[in-house]
Short mmCIF file of C-alpha atoms in Angstrom, two decimals:
data_model
loop_
_atom_site.label_atom_id
_atom_site.label_comp_id
_atom_site.label_asym_id
_atom_site.label_seq_id
_atom_site.Cartn_x
_atom_site.Cartn_y
_atom_site.Cartn_z
CA MET H 160 96.15 144.60 100.35
CA ILE H 161 94.26 141.82 102.10
CA ALA H 162 92.30 141.05 98.92
CA LEU H 163 95.58 140.92 97.01
CA LYS H 164 97.04 138.46 99.52
CA ILE H 165 94.00 136.23 99.18
CA LEU H 166 94.54 136.28 95.42
CA THR H 167 98.24 135.41 95.69
CA ALA H 168 97.43 132.59 98.13
CA ALA H 169 94.96 131.15 95.60
CA LEU H 170 97.54 131.42 92.80
CA PHE H 171 100.20 129.71 94.92
CA GLY H 172 97.67 126.97 95.69
CA VAL H 173 97.18 126.47 91.94
CA LEU H 174 100.95 126.46 91.37
CA PHE H 175 101.43 123.88 94.13
CA GLY H 176 98.68 121.68 92.68
CA VAL H 177 100.07 121.89 89.14
CA GLY H 178 103.49 120.92 90.51
CA LEU H 179 102.01 117.90 92.28
CA LEU H 180 100.13 116.83 89.12
CA ILE H 181 103.12 117.26 86.76
CA SER H 182 105.46 115.44 89.14
CA GLY H 183 103.05 112.51 89.44
CA MET H 184 102.85 112.87 93.23
CA THR H 185 99.05 112.71 93.01
CA ASP H 186 99.42 109.05 92.00
CA PRO H 187 99.72 106.89 95.14
CA ALA H 188 101.45 104.22 93.01
CA ARG H 189 104.40 106.54 92.39
CA VAL H 190 104.64 107.54 96.04
CA LEU H 191 104.45 103.93 97.22
CA ALA H 192 107.10 102.97 94.64
CA PHE H 193 109.45 105.44 96.35
CA LEU H 194 108.69 103.91 99.74
CA ASP H 195 109.12 100.35 98.43
CA VAL H 196 112.89 100.10 98.77
CA ALA H 197 112.79 96.29 98.69
CA GLY H 198 110.69 96.21 95.50
CA ALA H 199 110.78 98.09 92.19
CA TRP H 200 112.16 101.23 93.82
CA ASN H 201 111.39 104.52 92.05
CA PRO H 202 113.37 107.49 93.43
CA ALA H 203 111.14 110.11 91.71
CA LEU H 204 109.78 111.50 95.00
CA ALA H 205 113.30 112.37 96.14
CA LEU H 206 113.87 114.33 92.90
CA VAL H 207 110.58 116.20 93.38
CA MET H 208 111.37 117.08 96.98
CA GLY H 209 114.99 117.94 96.14
CA ALA H 210 113.99 120.30 93.33
CA ALA H 211 111.32 121.94 95.51
CA VAL H 212 113.75 122.44 98.40
CA ILE H 213 116.45 123.96 96.16
CA VAL H 214 113.98 126.41 94.62
CA ALA H 215 112.42 127.41 97.96
CA ALA H 216 115.68 127.63 99.98
CA PRO H 217 116.79 131.14 98.85
CA ALA H 218 113.39 132.58 99.78
CA TYR H 219 113.58 130.96 103.22
CA ALA H 220 117.16 132.14 103.71
CA TYR H 221 116.03 135.71 102.97
CA VAL H 222 113.08 135.62 105.38
CA ARG H 223 115.10 133.83 108.08
CA ARG H 224 117.91 136.41 107.97
CA LYS H 225 115.80 139.53 107.59
CA GLY H 226 112.89 138.45 109.82
CA VAL H 227 110.51 140.00 107.29
CA ASP H 228 108.91 138.94 104.01
CA ALA H 229 109.45 140.66 100.65
CA LEU H 230 106.87 143.30 101.59
CA GLY H 231 108.72 144.12 104.80
CA GLU H 232 106.15 142.54 107.11
CA PRO H 233 107.52 140.59 110.09
CA VAL H 234 107.55 136.80 109.78
CA ALA H 235 108.25 134.44 112.68
CA LEU H 236 109.49 131.14 111.26
CA PRO H 237 109.04 128.01 113.42
CA ASN H 238 111.76 126.89 115.82
CA ARG H 239 114.29 124.82 113.84
CA PHE H 240 115.98 122.94 116.66
CA ARG H 241 113.29 121.67 119.05
CA ILE H 242 113.29 117.90 118.65
CA ASN H 243 110.88 116.24 121.07
CA ILE H 244 108.52 113.29 121.51
CA PRO H 245 105.43 114.85 119.84
CA LEU H 246 107.56 115.61 116.77
CA VAL H 247 108.89 112.08 116.40
CA ALA H 248 105.75 110.24 117.53
CA GLY H 249 103.57 112.39 115.28
CA ALA H 250 105.85 111.89 112.28
CA ALA H 251 105.75 108.12 112.91
CA ILE H 252 101.92 108.11 113.06
CA PHE H 253 101.83 110.17 109.86
CA GLY H 254 104.18 107.62 108.27
CA LEU H 255 101.76 104.79 109.12
CA GLY H 256 98.93 106.49 107.22
CA TRP H 257 101.18 107.61 104.36
CA GLY H 258 102.59 104.12 103.84
CA LEU H 259 99.12 102.58 104.00
CA SER H 260 97.60 104.82 101.32
CA GLY H 261 100.38 106.61 99.43
CA LEU H 262 98.51 109.85 100.19
CA CYS H 263 99.65 112.88 102.16
CA PRO H 264 97.68 116.12 102.70
CA GLY H 265 98.73 118.09 99.57
CA PRO H 266 98.05 115.39 96.97
CA SER H 267 94.87 114.33 98.79
CA LEU H 268 93.36 117.79 98.15
CA VAL H 269 94.29 117.73 94.45
CA VAL H 270 92.73 114.29 94.01
CA LEU H 271 89.70 115.56 95.95
CA GLY H 272 89.06 117.65 92.81
CA GLN H 273 89.46 114.57 90.61
CA ASP H 274 87.54 111.98 92.61
CA ALA H 275 85.61 113.55 95.48
CA GLU H 276 84.03 110.26 96.52
CA LYS H 277 87.29 108.37 97.14
CA ALA H 278 89.58 111.21 98.22
CA GLY H 279 86.75 112.69 100.30
CA VAL H 280 86.93 109.73 102.68
CA PHE H 281 90.64 110.37 103.26
CA VAL H 282 90.29 114.16 103.60
CA VAL H 283 87.34 113.99 106.04
CA ALA H 284 89.21 111.44 108.18
CA LEU H 285 92.32 113.67 108.02
CA VAL H 286 90.38 116.68 109.31
CA VAL H 287 88.83 114.57 112.09
CA GLY H 288 92.30 113.34 113.09
CA ALA H 289 93.57 116.93 113.22
CA TRP H 290 90.54 117.94 115.32
CA ILE H 291 91.24 115.18 117.84
CA VAL H 292 94.73 116.59 118.43
CA SER H 293 93.44 120.18 118.55
CA PHE H 294 90.73 119.26 121.10
CA ALA H 295 93.23 117.34 123.20
CA ARG H 296 95.70 120.24 123.08
CA ARG H 297 93.02 122.64 124.24
CA SER H 298 92.66 120.56 127.37
CA GLY H 299 96.44 120.60 127.68
CA CYS H 300 97.10 116.95 126.88
CA PRO H 301 99.77 116.45 124.20
CA PRO H 302 102.37 119.24 124.22
CA SER H 303 103.13 121.07 120.99
CA ALA H 304 105.79 119.55 118.80
CA MET D 250 108.37 113.84 79.08
CA THR D 251 110.50 111.45 81.08
CA ILE D 252 109.83 110.75 84.72
CA VAL D 253 113.03 112.62 85.66
CA LEU D 254 111.95 115.80 83.87
CA GLN D 255 108.41 115.52 85.29
CA SER D 256 109.86 115.22 88.78
CA LEU D 257 112.28 118.14 88.43
CA LEU D 258 109.77 120.46 86.73
CA GLY D 259 106.91 119.56 89.10
CA GLY D 260 109.22 119.87 92.10
CA ALA D 261 110.46 123.28 90.93
CA LEU D 262 106.84 124.51 90.66
CA ILE D 263 106.11 123.26 94.19
CA GLY D 264 109.25 125.06 95.39
CA ALA D 265 108.21 128.24 93.56
CA SER D 266 104.83 128.09 95.30
CA ALA D 267 106.47 127.67 98.70
CA ALA D 268 108.91 130.52 97.93
CA GLY D 269 106.11 132.80 96.75
CA LEU D 270 103.90 132.10 99.76
CA ILE D 271 106.66 132.89 102.26
CA LEU D 272 107.88 135.99 100.35
CA LEU D 273 104.54 137.61 99.47
CA ASN D 274 102.21 136.23 102.16
CA GLY D 275 104.70 135.52 104.95
CA ARG D 276 103.16 132.05 105.28
CA ILE D 277 104.52 128.51 105.22
CA ALA D 278 103.19 126.22 102.48
CA GLY D 279 102.48 123.35 104.87
CA ILE D 280 99.26 121.79 103.64
CA SER D 281 98.36 119.90 106.82
CA GLY D 282 98.74 123.13 108.83
CA ILE D 283 96.74 125.20 106.34
CA LEU D 284 93.96 122.58 106.22
CA ALA D 285 93.88 122.24 110.02
CA GLY D 286 93.80 126.03 110.39
CA ALA D 287 91.02 126.43 107.83
CA THR D 288 88.82 123.89 109.62
CA TRP D 289 89.45 124.97 113.22
CA ALA D 290 88.41 127.88 115.46
CA ARG D 291 89.78 130.88 113.54
CA PRO D 292 89.96 130.10 109.83
CA GLN D 293 91.59 132.72 107.64
CA ALA D 294 90.59 133.68 104.11
CA TRP D 295 94.06 133.08 102.67
CA GLN D 296 93.96 129.49 103.95
CA TRP D 297 90.72 128.73 102.11
CA ALA D 298 92.03 130.55 99.00
CA PHE D 299 95.16 128.38 98.95
CA LEU D 300 93.15 125.17 99.48
CA ALA D 301 90.64 126.20 96.78
CA GLY D 302 93.54 126.72 94.34
CA LEU D 303 94.89 123.27 95.16
CA ILE D 304 91.51 121.55 94.74
CA ALA D 305 90.80 123.53 91.54
CA THR D 306 93.85 121.98 89.85
CA GLY D 307 92.36 118.54 90.47
CA VAL D 308 89.00 119.61 89.06
CA ALA D 309 90.73 121.10 85.99
CA ALA D 310 92.80 117.94 85.49
CA SER D 311 89.67 115.82 85.71
CA LEU D 312 87.80 118.02 83.19
CA ALA D 313 90.84 117.86 80.87
CA GLY D 314 90.58 114.08 80.83
CA HIS D 315 93.00 113.16 83.62
CA PRO D 316 91.01 111.24 86.24
CA ALA D 317 92.36 110.17 89.62
CA ALA D 318 94.97 107.42 89.47
CA ALA D 319 93.88 103.78 89.64
CA ALA D 320 96.00 103.39 92.77
CA LEU D 321 93.59 105.77 94.52
CA ARG D 322 90.33 104.43 93.02
CA GLU D 323 91.19 100.84 93.94
CA GLN D 324 91.59 101.56 97.66
CA THR D 325 88.86 100.46 100.03
CA PHE D 326 86.80 102.85 102.14
CA TRP D 327 88.34 101.56 105.36
CA ARG D 328 91.92 101.84 104.16
CA LEU D 329 91.35 105.46 103.09
CA ALA D 330 89.52 106.26 106.34
CA LEU D 331 92.19 104.73 108.58
CA ALA D 332 95.05 106.26 106.59
CA GLY D 333 93.41 109.70 106.62
CA LEU D 334 92.83 109.55 110.36
CA LEU D 335 96.46 108.56 111.02
CA VAL D 336 97.74 111.31 108.70
CA GLY D 337 95.54 113.88 110.44
CA LEU D 338 96.62 112.82 113.94
CA GLY D 339 100.29 112.49 113.07
CA THR D 340 100.71 115.71 111.11
CA ARG D 341 99.01 117.80 113.81
CA LEU D 342 101.04 116.16 116.54
CA SER D 343 104.35 116.72 114.72
CA GLY D 344 103.36 120.09 113.25
CA GLY D 345 103.86 119.32 109.58
CA CYS D 346 103.68 116.90 106.67
CA THR D 347 105.54 116.24 103.43
CA SER D 348 105.15 119.91 102.46
CA GLY D 349 105.55 121.66 105.83
CA HIS D 350 108.45 119.60 107.17
CA GLY D 351 109.54 118.09 103.83
CA VAL D 352 109.62 121.05 101.44
CA CYS D 353 109.48 124.17 103.64
CA GLY D 354 111.32 122.84 106.70
CA LEU D 355 114.20 121.41 104.71
CA ALA D 356 114.36 124.61 102.60
CA ASN D 357 114.66 126.48 105.92
CA LEU D 358 117.58 124.18 106.90
CA SER D 359 115.67 122.93 109.94
CA PRO D 360 117.21 119.93 111.78
CA ARG D 361 113.81 119.46 113.46
CA SER D 362 112.11 119.02 110.09
CA LEU D 363 114.90 116.68 108.94
CA VAL D 364 114.18 114.42 111.94
CA ALA D 365 110.46 114.46 111.06
CA VAL D 366 111.14 113.63 107.38
CA ILE D 367 113.49 110.74 108.21
CA THR D 368 110.93 109.41 110.73
CA PHE D 369 107.86 109.52 108.50
CA MET D 370 109.71 108.17 105.46
CA GLY D 371 111.22 105.37 107.52
CA VAL D 372 107.91 104.34 109.09
CA ALA D 373 106.07 104.61 105.75
CA GLY D 374 108.77 102.45 104.18
CA LEU D 375 108.27 99.82 106.89
CA VAL D 376 104.49 99.86 106.32
CA VAL D 377 105.00 99.36 102.57
CA TYR D 378 107.42 96.49 103.30
CA ALA D 379 104.91 94.90 105.69
CA THR D 380 101.97 95.20 103.28
CA ARG D 381 103.77 94.34 100.02
CA HIS D 382 106.39 91.85 101.07
CA LEU D 383 105.02 90.28 104.26
CA GLY D 384 101.37 90.30 103.15
CA LEU D 385 100.10 92.08 106.25
CA LEU D 386 96.78 93.98 106.21
CA ALA D 387 95.87 92.37 102.89
CA GLN D 388 92.13 92.53 103.69
CA LEU D 389 92.19 96.24 104.51
#
């Protein structure tokens, strides 16, 4: 069962990556064009996210209502209503990096497979940034979002 | 294929991945969380399997003659390093990124994720305005 779940996780990783490649979200130019409302605005990212949300929503509705996944194993989904300073401050800091590069975590891992030298810089820095928060949390500094 | 069809088809595949991962694995397809989990104290095999699948698509694309976009290759080391660091800090602090809050959180009808999405899109939009239209950070 565990081996099977590792296999399905790998397949869903491939599916996610193919979706990012087909939708052009691995191209920072297309992402930045969505964010450039005052320039040659390209709404493609909103279509990608909208389609993804519509397809994923029934699965989430099922798990949220039943409290279990399709195999009957319990799933605890994250709190949906806690809106606090770490959430907003963290999202703002993420937005700074996203707007600077046009890269977010998913696409950065796909492009890591295309250009390890360039994307590697971003991914290593991303992991270091995540570590800094994890270390700080361990000493009780920033509360969880 | 037009950009609209690419967006809808690609988005549907991303949604199918998120749906499959929550239904069969009971896990949220939030890439920043999976990556942070895989590189911290107690990594889990499924996390590395998912990440390997994601990276493999980039390798396959490259081998099939689709290299990384020019908009990535043209970025300087310091821009990529600073952006990566900010993305790592911010996504851990807020508990999600474009996939975790954007795709999965919105699919789960989470007001908390909606606040995160509006915040990171708004700030990213301001950064793009500052760099493209006000000429800030041109040397970076």
